[in-house]
Coordinates of C-alpha atoms in Angstrom, one line a residue:
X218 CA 0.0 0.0 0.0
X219 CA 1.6 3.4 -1.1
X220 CA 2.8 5.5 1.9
X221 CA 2.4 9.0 2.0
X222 CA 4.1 12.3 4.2
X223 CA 2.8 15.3 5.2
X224 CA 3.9 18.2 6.9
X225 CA 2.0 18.8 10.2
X226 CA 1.6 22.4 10.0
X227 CA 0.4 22.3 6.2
X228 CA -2.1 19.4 7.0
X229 CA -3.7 21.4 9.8
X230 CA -3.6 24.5 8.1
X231 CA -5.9 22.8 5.1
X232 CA -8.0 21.2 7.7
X233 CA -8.8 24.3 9.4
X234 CA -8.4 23.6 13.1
X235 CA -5.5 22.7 14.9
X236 CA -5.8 19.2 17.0
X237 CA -3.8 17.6 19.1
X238 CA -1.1 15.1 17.5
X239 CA -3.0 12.0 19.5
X240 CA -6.2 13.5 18.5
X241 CA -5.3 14.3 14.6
X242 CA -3.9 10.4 14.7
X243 CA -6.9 8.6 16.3
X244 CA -9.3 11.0 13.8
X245 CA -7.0 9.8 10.9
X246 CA -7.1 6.2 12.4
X247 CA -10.8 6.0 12.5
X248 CA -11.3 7.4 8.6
X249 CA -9.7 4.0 7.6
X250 CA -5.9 5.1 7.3
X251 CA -3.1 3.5 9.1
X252 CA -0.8 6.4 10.3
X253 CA 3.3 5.0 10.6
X254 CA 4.5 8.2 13.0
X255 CA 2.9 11.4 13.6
X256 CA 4.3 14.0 15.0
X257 CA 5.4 18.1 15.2
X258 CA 7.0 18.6 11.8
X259 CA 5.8 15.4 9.8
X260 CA 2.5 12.6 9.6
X261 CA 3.7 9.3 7.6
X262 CA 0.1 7.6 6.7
X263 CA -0.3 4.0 4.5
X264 CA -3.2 5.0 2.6
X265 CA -5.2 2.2 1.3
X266 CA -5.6 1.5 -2.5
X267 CA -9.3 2.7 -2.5
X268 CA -9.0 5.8 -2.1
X269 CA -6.2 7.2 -4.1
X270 CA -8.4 11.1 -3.3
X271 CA -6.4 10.8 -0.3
X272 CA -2.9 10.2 -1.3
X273 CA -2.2 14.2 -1.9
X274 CA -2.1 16.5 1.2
X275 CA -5.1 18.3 0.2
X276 CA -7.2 15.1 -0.7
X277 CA -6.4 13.6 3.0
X278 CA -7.2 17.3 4.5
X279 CA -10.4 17.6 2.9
X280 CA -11.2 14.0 3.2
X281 CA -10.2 15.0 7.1
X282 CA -11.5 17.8 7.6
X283 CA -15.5 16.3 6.4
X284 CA -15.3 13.8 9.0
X285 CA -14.5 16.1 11.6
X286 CA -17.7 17.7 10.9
X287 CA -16.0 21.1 9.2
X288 CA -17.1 20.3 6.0
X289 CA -19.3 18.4 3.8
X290 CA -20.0 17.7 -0.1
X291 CA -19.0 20.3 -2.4
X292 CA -19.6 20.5 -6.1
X293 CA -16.6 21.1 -8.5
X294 CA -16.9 22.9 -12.2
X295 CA -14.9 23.1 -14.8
X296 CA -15.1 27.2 -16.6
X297 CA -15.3 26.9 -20.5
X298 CA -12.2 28.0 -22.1
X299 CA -11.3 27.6 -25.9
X300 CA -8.2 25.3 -24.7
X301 CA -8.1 22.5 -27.2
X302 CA -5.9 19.1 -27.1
X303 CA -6.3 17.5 -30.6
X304 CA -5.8 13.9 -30.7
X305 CA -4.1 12.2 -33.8
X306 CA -4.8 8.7 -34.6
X307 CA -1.7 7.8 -34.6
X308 CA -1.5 7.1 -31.3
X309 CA -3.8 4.1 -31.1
X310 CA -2.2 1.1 -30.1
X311 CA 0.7 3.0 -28.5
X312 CA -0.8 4.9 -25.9
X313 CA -4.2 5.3 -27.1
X314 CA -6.2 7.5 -24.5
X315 CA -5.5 11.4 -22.8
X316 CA -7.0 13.4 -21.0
X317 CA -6.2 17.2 -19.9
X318 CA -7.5 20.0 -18.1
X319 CA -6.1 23.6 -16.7
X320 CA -5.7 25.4 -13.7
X321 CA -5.8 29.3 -13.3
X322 CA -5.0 31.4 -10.5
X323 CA -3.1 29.1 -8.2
X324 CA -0.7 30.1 -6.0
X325 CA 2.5 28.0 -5.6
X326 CA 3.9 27.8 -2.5
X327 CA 7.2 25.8 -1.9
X328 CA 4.5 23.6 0.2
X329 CA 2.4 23.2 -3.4
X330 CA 5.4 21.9 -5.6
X331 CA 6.0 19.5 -3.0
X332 CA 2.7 18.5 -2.9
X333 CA 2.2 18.1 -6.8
X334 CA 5.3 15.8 -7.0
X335 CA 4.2 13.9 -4.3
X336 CA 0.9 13.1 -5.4
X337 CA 1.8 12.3 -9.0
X338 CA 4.3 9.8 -7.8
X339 CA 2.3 8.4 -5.2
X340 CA -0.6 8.5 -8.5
X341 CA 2.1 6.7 -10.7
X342 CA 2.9 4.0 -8.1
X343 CA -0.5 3.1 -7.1
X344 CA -3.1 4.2 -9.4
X345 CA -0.9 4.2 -13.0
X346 CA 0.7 1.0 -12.2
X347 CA 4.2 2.8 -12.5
X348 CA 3.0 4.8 -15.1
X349 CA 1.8 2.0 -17.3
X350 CA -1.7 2.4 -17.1
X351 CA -1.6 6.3 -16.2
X352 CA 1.2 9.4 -16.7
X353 CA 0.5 12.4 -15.1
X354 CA 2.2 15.8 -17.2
X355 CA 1.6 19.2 -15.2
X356 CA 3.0 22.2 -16.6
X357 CA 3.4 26.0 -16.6
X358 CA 0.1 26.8 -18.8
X359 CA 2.3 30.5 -19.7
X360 CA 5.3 28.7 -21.1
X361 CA 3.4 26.7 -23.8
X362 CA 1.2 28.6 -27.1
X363 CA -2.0 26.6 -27.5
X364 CA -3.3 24.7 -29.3
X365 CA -2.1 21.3 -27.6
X366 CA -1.8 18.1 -30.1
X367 CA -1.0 14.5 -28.6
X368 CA 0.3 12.6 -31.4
X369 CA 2.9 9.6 -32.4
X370 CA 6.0 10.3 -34.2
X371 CA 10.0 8.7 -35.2
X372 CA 12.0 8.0 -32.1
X373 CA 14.6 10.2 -34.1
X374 CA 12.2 12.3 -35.7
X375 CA 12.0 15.3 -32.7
X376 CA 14.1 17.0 -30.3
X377 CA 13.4 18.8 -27.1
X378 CA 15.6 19.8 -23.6
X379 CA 13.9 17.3 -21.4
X380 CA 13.5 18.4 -17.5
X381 CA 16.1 18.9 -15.5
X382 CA 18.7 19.1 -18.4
X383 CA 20.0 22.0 -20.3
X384 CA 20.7 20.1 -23.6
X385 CA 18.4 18.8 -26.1
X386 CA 17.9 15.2 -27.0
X387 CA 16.1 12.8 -29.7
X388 CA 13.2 11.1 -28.3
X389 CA 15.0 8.0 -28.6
X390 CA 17.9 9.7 -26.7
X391 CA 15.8 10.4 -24.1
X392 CA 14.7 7.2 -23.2
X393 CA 18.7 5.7 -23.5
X394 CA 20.7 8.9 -21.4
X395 CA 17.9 9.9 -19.6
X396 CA 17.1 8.5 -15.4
X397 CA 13.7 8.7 -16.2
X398 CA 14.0 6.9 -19.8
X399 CA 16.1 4.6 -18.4
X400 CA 14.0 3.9 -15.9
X401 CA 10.2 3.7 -17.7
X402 CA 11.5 3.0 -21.5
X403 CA 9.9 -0.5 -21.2
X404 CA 6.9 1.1 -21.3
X405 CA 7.1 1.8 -24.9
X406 CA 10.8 1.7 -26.6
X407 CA 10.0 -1.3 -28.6
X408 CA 7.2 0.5 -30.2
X409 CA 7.9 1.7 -34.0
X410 CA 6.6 5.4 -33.0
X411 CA 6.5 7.7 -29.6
X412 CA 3.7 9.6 -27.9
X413 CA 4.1 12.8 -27.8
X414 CA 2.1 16.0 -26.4
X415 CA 3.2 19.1 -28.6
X416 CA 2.4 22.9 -28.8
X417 CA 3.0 25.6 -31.6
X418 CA 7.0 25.4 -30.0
X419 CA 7.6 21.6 -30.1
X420 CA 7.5 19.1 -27.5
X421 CA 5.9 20.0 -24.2
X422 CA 6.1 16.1 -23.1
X423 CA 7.1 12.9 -23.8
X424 CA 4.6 10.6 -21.8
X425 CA 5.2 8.5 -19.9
X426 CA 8.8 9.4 -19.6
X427 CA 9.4 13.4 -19.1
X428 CA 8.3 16.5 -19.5
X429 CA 10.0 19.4 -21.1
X430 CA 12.5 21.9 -19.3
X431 CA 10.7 24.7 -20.5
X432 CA 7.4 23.8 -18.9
X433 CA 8.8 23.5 -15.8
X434 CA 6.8 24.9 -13.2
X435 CA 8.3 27.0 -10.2
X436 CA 6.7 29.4 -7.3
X437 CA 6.4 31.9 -9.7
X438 CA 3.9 29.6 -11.8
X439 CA 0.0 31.0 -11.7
X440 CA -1.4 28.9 -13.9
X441 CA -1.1 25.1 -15.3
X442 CA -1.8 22.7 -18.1
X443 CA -2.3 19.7 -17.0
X444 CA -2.2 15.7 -19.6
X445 CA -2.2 12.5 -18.4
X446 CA -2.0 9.9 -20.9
X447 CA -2.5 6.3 -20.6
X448 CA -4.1 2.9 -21.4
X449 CA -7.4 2.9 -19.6
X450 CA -9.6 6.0 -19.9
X451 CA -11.9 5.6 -17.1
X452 CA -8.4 4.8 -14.9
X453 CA -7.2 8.2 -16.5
X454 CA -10.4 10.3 -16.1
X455 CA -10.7 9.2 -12.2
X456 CA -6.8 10.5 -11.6
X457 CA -7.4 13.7 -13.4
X458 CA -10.6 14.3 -11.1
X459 CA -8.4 13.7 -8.4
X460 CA -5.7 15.8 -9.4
X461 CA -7.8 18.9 -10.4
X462 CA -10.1 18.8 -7.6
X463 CA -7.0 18.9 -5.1
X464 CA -5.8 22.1 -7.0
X465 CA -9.0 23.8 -6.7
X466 CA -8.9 23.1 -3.2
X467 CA -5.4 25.3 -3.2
X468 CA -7.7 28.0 -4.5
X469 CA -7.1 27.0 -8.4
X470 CA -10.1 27.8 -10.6
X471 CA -10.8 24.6 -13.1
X472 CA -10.1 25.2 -16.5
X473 CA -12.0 22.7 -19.7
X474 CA -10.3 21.8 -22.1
X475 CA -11.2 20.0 -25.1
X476 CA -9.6 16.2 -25.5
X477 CA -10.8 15.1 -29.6
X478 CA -13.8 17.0 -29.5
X479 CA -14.8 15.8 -25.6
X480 CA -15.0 18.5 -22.5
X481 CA -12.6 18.0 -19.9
X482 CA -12.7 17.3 -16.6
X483 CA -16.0 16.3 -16.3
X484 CA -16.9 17.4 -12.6
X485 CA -20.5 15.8 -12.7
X486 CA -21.3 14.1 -9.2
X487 CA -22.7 10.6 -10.0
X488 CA -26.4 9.6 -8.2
X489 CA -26.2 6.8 -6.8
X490 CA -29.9 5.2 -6.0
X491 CA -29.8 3.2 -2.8
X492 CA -32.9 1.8 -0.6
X493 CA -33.9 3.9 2.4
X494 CA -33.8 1.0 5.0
X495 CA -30.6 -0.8 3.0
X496 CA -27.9 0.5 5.7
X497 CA -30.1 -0.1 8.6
X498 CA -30.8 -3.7 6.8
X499 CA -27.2 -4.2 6.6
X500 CA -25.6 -2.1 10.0
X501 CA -28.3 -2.5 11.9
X502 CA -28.9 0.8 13.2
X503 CA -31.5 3.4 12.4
X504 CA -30.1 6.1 10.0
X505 CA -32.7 8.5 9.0
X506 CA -33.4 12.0 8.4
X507 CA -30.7 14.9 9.4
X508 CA -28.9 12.4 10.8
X509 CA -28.5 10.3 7.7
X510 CA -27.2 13.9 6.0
X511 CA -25.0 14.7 8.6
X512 CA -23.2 11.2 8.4
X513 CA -23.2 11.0 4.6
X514 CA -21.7 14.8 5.0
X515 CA -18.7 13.3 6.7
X516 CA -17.6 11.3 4.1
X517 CA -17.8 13.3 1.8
X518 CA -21.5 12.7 0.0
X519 CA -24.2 14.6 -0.6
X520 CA -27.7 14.0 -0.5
X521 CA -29.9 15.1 -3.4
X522 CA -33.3 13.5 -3.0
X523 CA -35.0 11.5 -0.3
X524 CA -37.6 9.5 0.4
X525 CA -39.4 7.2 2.7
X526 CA -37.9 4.1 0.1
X527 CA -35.0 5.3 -1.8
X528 CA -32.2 7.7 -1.6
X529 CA -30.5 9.6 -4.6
X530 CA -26.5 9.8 -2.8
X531 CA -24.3 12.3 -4.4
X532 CA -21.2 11.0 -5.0
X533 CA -18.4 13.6 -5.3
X534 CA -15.9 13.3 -8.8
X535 CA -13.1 12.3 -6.9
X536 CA -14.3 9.2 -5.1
X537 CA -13.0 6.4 -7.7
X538 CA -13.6 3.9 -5.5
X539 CA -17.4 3.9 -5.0
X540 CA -18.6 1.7 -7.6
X541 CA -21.7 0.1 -5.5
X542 CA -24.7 1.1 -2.9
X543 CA -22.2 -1.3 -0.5
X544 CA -19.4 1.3 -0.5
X545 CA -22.5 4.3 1.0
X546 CA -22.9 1.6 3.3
X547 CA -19.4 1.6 4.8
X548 CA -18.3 4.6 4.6
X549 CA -22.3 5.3 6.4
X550 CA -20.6 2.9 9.3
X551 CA -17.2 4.6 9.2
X552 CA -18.8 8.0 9.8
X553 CA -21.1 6.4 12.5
X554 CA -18.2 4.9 14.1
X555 CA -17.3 1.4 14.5
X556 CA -16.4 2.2 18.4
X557 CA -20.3 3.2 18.5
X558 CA -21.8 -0.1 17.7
X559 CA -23.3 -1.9 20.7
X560 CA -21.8 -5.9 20.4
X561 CA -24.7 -8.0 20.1
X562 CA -25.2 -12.3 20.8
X563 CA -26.1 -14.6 18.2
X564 CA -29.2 -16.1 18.9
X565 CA -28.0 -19.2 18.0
X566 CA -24.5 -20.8 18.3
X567 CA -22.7 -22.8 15.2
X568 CA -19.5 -24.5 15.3
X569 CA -17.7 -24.6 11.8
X570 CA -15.6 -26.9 10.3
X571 CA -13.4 -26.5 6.5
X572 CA -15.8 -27.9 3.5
X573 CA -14.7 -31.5 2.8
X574 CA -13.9 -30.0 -0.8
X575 CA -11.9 -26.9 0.9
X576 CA -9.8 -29.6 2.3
X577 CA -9.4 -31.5 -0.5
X578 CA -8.2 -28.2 -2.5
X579 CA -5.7 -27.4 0.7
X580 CA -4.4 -31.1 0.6
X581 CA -3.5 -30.0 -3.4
X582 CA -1.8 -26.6 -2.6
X583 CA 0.7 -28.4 0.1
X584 CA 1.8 -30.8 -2.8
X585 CA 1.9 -28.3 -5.8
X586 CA 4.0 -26.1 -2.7
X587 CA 6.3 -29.7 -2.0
X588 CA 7.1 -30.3 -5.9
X589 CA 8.8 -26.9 -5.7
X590 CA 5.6 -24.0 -7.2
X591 CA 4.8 -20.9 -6.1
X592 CA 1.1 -20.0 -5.7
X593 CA 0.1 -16.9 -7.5
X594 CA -3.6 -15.4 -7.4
X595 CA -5.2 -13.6 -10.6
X596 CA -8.0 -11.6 -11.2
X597 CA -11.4 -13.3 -11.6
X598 CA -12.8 -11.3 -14.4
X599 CA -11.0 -10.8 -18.0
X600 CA -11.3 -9.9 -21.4
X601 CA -11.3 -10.9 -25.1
X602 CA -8.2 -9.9 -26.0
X603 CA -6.5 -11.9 -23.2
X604 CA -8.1 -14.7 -23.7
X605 CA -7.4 -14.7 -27.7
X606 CA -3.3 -14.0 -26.5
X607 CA -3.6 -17.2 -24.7
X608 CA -5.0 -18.9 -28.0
X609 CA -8.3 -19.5 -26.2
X610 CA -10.1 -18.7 -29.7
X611 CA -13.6 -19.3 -28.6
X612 CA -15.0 -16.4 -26.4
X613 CA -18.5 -16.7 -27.0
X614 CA -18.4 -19.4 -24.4
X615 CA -17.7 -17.0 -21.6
X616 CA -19.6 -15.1 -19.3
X617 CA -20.2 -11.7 -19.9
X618 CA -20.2 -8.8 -17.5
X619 CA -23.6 -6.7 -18.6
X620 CA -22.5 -3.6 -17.2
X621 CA -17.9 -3.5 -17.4
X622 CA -16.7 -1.0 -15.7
X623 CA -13.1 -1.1 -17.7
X624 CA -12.2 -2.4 -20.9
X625 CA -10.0 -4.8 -18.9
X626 CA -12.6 -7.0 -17.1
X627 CA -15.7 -7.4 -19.2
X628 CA -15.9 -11.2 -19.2
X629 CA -15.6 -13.9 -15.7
X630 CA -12.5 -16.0 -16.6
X631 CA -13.2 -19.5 -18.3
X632 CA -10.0 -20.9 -17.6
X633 CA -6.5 -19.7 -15.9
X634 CA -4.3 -19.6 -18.3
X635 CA -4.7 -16.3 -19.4
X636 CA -4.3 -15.2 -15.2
X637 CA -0.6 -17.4 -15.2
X638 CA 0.7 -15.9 -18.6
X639 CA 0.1 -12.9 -17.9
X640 CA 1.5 -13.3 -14.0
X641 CA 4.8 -14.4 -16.3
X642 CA 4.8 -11.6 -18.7
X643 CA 4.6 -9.1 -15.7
X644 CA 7.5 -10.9 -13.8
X645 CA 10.1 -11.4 -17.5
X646 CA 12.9 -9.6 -15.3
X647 CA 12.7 -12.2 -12.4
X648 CA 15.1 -14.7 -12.2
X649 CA 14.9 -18.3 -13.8
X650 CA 13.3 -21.2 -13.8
X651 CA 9.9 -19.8 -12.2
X652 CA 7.5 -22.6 -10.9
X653 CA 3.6 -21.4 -10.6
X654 CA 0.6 -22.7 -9.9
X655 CA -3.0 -21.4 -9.3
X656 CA -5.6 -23.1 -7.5
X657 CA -9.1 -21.1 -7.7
X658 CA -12.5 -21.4 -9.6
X659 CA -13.6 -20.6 -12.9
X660 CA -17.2 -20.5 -14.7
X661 CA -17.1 -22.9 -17.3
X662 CA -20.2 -24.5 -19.6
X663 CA -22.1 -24.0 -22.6
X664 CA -25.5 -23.3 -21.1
X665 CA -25.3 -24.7 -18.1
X666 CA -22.7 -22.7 -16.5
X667 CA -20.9 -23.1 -13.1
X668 CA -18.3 -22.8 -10.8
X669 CA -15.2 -25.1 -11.6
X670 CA -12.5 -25.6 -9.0
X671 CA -9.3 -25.6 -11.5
X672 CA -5.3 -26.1 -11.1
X673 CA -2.8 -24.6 -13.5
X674 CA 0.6 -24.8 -13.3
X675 CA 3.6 -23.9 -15.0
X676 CA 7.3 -24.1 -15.5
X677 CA 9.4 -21.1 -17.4
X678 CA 13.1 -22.2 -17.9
X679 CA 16.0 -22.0 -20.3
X680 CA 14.7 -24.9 -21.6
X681 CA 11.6 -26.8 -20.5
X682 CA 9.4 -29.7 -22.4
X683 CA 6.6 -31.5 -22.1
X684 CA 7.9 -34.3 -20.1
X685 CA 8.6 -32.0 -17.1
X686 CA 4.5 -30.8 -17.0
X687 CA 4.1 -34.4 -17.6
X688 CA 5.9 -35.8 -14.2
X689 CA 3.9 -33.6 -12.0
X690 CA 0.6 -33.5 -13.0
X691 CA 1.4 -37.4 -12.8
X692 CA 3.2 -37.4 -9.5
X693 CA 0.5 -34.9 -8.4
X694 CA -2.8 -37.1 -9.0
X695 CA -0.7 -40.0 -8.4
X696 CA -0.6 -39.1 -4.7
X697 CA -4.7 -38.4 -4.2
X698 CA -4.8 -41.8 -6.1
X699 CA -6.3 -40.5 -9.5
X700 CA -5.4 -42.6 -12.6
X701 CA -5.3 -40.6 -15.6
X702 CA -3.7 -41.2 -19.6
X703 CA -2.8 -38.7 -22.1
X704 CA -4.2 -38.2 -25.2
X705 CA -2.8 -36.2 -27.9
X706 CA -4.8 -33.8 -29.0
X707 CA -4.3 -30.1 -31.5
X708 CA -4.8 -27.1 -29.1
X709 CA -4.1 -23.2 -30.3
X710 CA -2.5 -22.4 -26.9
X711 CA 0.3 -25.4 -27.4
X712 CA 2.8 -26.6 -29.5
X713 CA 1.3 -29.2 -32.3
X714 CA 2.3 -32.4 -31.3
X715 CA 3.2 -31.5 -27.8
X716 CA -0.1 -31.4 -26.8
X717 CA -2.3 -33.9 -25.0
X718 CA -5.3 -33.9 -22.8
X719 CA -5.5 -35.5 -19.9
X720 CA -8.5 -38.2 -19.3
X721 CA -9.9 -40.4 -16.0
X722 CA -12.0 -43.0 -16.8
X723 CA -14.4 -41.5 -19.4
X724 CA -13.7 -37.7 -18.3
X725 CA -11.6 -35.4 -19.5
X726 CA -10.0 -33.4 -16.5
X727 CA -7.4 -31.7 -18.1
X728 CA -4.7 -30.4 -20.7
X729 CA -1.2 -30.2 -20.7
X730 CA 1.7 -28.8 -23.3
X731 CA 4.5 -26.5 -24.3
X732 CA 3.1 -23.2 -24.8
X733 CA 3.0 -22.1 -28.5
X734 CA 5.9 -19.9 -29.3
X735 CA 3.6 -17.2 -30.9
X736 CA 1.3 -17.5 -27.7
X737 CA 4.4 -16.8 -25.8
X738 CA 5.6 -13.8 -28.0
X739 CA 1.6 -12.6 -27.5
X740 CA 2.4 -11.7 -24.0
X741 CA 6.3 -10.8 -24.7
X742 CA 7.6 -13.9 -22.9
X743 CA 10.9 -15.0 -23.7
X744 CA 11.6 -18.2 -22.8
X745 CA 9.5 -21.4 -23.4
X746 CA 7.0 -22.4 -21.0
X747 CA 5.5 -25.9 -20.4
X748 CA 2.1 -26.0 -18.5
X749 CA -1.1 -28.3 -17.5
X750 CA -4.8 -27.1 -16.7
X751 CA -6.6 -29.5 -14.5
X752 CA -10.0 -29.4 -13.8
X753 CA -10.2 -30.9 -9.8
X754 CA -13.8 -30.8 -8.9
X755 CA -14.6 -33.6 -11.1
X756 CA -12.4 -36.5 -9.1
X757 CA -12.2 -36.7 -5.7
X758 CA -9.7 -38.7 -3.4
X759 CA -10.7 -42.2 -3.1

């Protein structure tokens, strides 16, 4: 969990009152942060990854200063401006989304430029997946000539003073000489063309890598231009919420700006419907009226309609994390107070005991763990494209989420192997031979569709073959006393001919092979892989 410091003084100065230090870290405690050290000249807090609002000094005053009971929802806008960001199609399938928005009147304090830095790499580590998924460009709005144009161009084909140099560089030199391009060029050095953002002058940043010298802002700054570029909009459009929002809490008036024709930010609370009785259903106490208000206040909400059988919650732009009625609910029972609840006994007493088919997965885990693998845990929900990498061709099979909140999870995982290439593709710089296996369920079927308990494995080595996947899914299923044979069979994930399914008795549990070399280059792994899928809740030990 990303860990954050603040300057004491600065904190209580946003939160408008001066506390205690034991008070300021219980308060802090009780909002659902865990604070490291607090005391007269610094506050280290672990900010969980839900609520990346609070990662910047003024998201955790504000966020602080509402559950104190000093402050309460507040609605953001964006001013019209005739600021334009054109967006050149080059750029799809290199970093294909951006976003942008602009900030006048601000005042920058040496307490400000700490704070911008600080959030936008506390933004990168977390949120932007080190800059991955999102970049975060801020800028001196009066150093650049409008209009803005994010496009792709030759590594060689541009030159520009990056920050913190004096002399100017080829993209492509950027990312070789550069600490910054040294440090995020895997991001996109093996693409044919760059992302750029430009200006009537040149290059005002080359994302995700560096910005330009010339747009460097400094306490005599008053206003900014602000681009963040990425791979997933939504993930962009919640961090630039966050960003601006903390800016205008500085004093800074937002600024749109038009991204491709679209008006950014958009500042729009979202209404979230929820049942009148659904937190008393779920918490158990009575939450009605002003009271209801006052506690929804605290975290931030706002209340736009009520009535005796539904509530309309508004929820403020930069709370990325509420994505159900359930998250009202706890942040409802955060604002109560857990201290407040009274304890209450069951009515009746249960004793419980592991699921017979719990044990029988645990009994697997300690053997995959004793024939030398590492358990890994992947998402549950996927996508197309992922499962077409892993040469899992036929998606029509798989459930569909009706309402995806990302591009990256719109269908529940048929199988694991798209969850274990991708765990290898994201750890290509750890050493060799790595030896995983996952043990979880997947929703598998044609019509009838249901929850499968399923085992994949895998070996990555310098070299690696069938007959190592082979000897432990054999020793494996030898030891809970399941006969099995092999069949060859043709399968787009695997090698031809070094393929087989594996069958008991008349079923078919399983597949094992050596992963096709183009499904490998798919998901930029370079070595080969061998690996076995094994459906375990159709035997049982005998």
């Amino acid at each position: 969990m990303p860990t954050v410091e603040f300057d004491t003084a600065e904190l209580m100065r946003l939160v408008g009152k001066k506390m205690p230090l034991d008070e300021l870290e219980y308060k802090a405690a009780m909002l659902g942060t865990s604070v490291e050290q607090a005391t007269e000249d610094k506050m280290v807090v672990e900010v969980f990854p839900n609520r990346p609002d609070m990662l910047s000094v003024e998201g955790f005053a504000r966020a602080l200063r509402n559950f104190i009971g000093s402050g309460g929802y507040k609605e953001y806008k964006a001013v019209d401006s005739p600021l334009e960001l054109k967006v050149d199609k080059s750029v799809k399938g290199i970093r294909p989304y951006v976003v942008s928005a602009a900030i006048k009147n601000i005042k920058i304090t040496d307490e400000v430029l700490i704070s911008i830095m600080q959030v936008q790499e506390a933004l990168h580590s977390s949120h932007g997946r080190k800059r991955a998924k999102v970049a975060i460009g801020i800028h001196d709005m009066d150093k650049t000539t409008p209009p803005y144009e994010y496009k792709a161009v030759k590594p060689n084909s541009m030159h520009f003073v990056p920050l913190d140099y004096s002399e100017g560089m080829s993209l492509k030199e950027v990312l070789e000489k550069h600490p910054k391009g040294e440090k995020y060029r895997h991001i996109i050095h093996k693409k044919e063309l760059y992302p750029v953002i430009l200006d009537k002058e040149g290059v005002v940043s080359l994302p995700p890598i560096i910005n330009a010298e010339r747009t460097r802002v400094t306490s005599s700054t008053k206003n900014l231009f602000i681009e963040m570029t990425g791979t997933n909009k939504r993930a962009l459009q919640q961090t630039l919420n966050i960003v601006a929002t903390s800016l205008a809490d500085r004093g800074g008036e937002i600024v749109a700006v038009k991204v491709g024709g679209e008006r950014m930010p958009s500042l729009k609370p979202e209404v979230m419907r929820i049942r009148a009785n659904y937190a008393k259903m779920l918490l158990g106490v009575d939450m009605e009226g002003k009271n209801l208000e006052k506690l929804l206040g605290k975290m931030g909400y706002g209340l736009k309609n009520a009535s005796e059988t539904v509530l309309d919650v508004l929820v403020p732009p930069y709370r990325s994390d509420v994505l159900h009625p359930m998250d009202i609910v706890e942040d409802l029972a955060i604002a109560y107070g857990y201290e407040n609840f009274a304890p209450k006994e069951t009515d009746m007493a249960t004793v419980g005991e592991e699921l017979e088919f719990e044990a029988y997965s645990s009994k697997i885990r300690n053997l995959m763990i004793g024939l030398g693998f590492q358990e890994i845990v992947s998402f549950a929900l996927t996508n197309e494209d992922a499962l077409k990498k892993a040469g899992l061709v036929d998606t029509n099979t798989a459930v569909r989420i009706k309402n995806p909140r990302t591009v990256d999870f719109t269908l529940v995982r048929p199988s694991l192997i798209p969850g274990m290439l991708d765990t290898l593709a994201y750890n290509k710089k750890k050493r060799i031979p790595q030896k995983l296996f996952e043990l979880d369920d997947v929703v598998a079927g044609k019509k009838d569709y249901a929850n499968r308990r399923r085992l994949c494995f895998c070996i990555l080595d310098w070299e690696v073959n069938f007959s190592q996947a082979q000897s432990v899914v054999e020793s494996l299923l030898g030891n809970i006393k399941v006969g099995i044979k092999l069949r060859g069979m043709k399968a787009e994930t695997f090698i031809p001919g070094r393929c087989a399914e594996i069958v008991s008795g008349k079923d078919r549990i399983g597949i094992l092979g050596e992963v096709h070399p183009q499904v490998l280059e798919n998901f930029g792994i370079e070595y080969p892989v061998a690996m076995a899928e094994l459906d375990i809740g159709r035997k049982k030990p005998v």
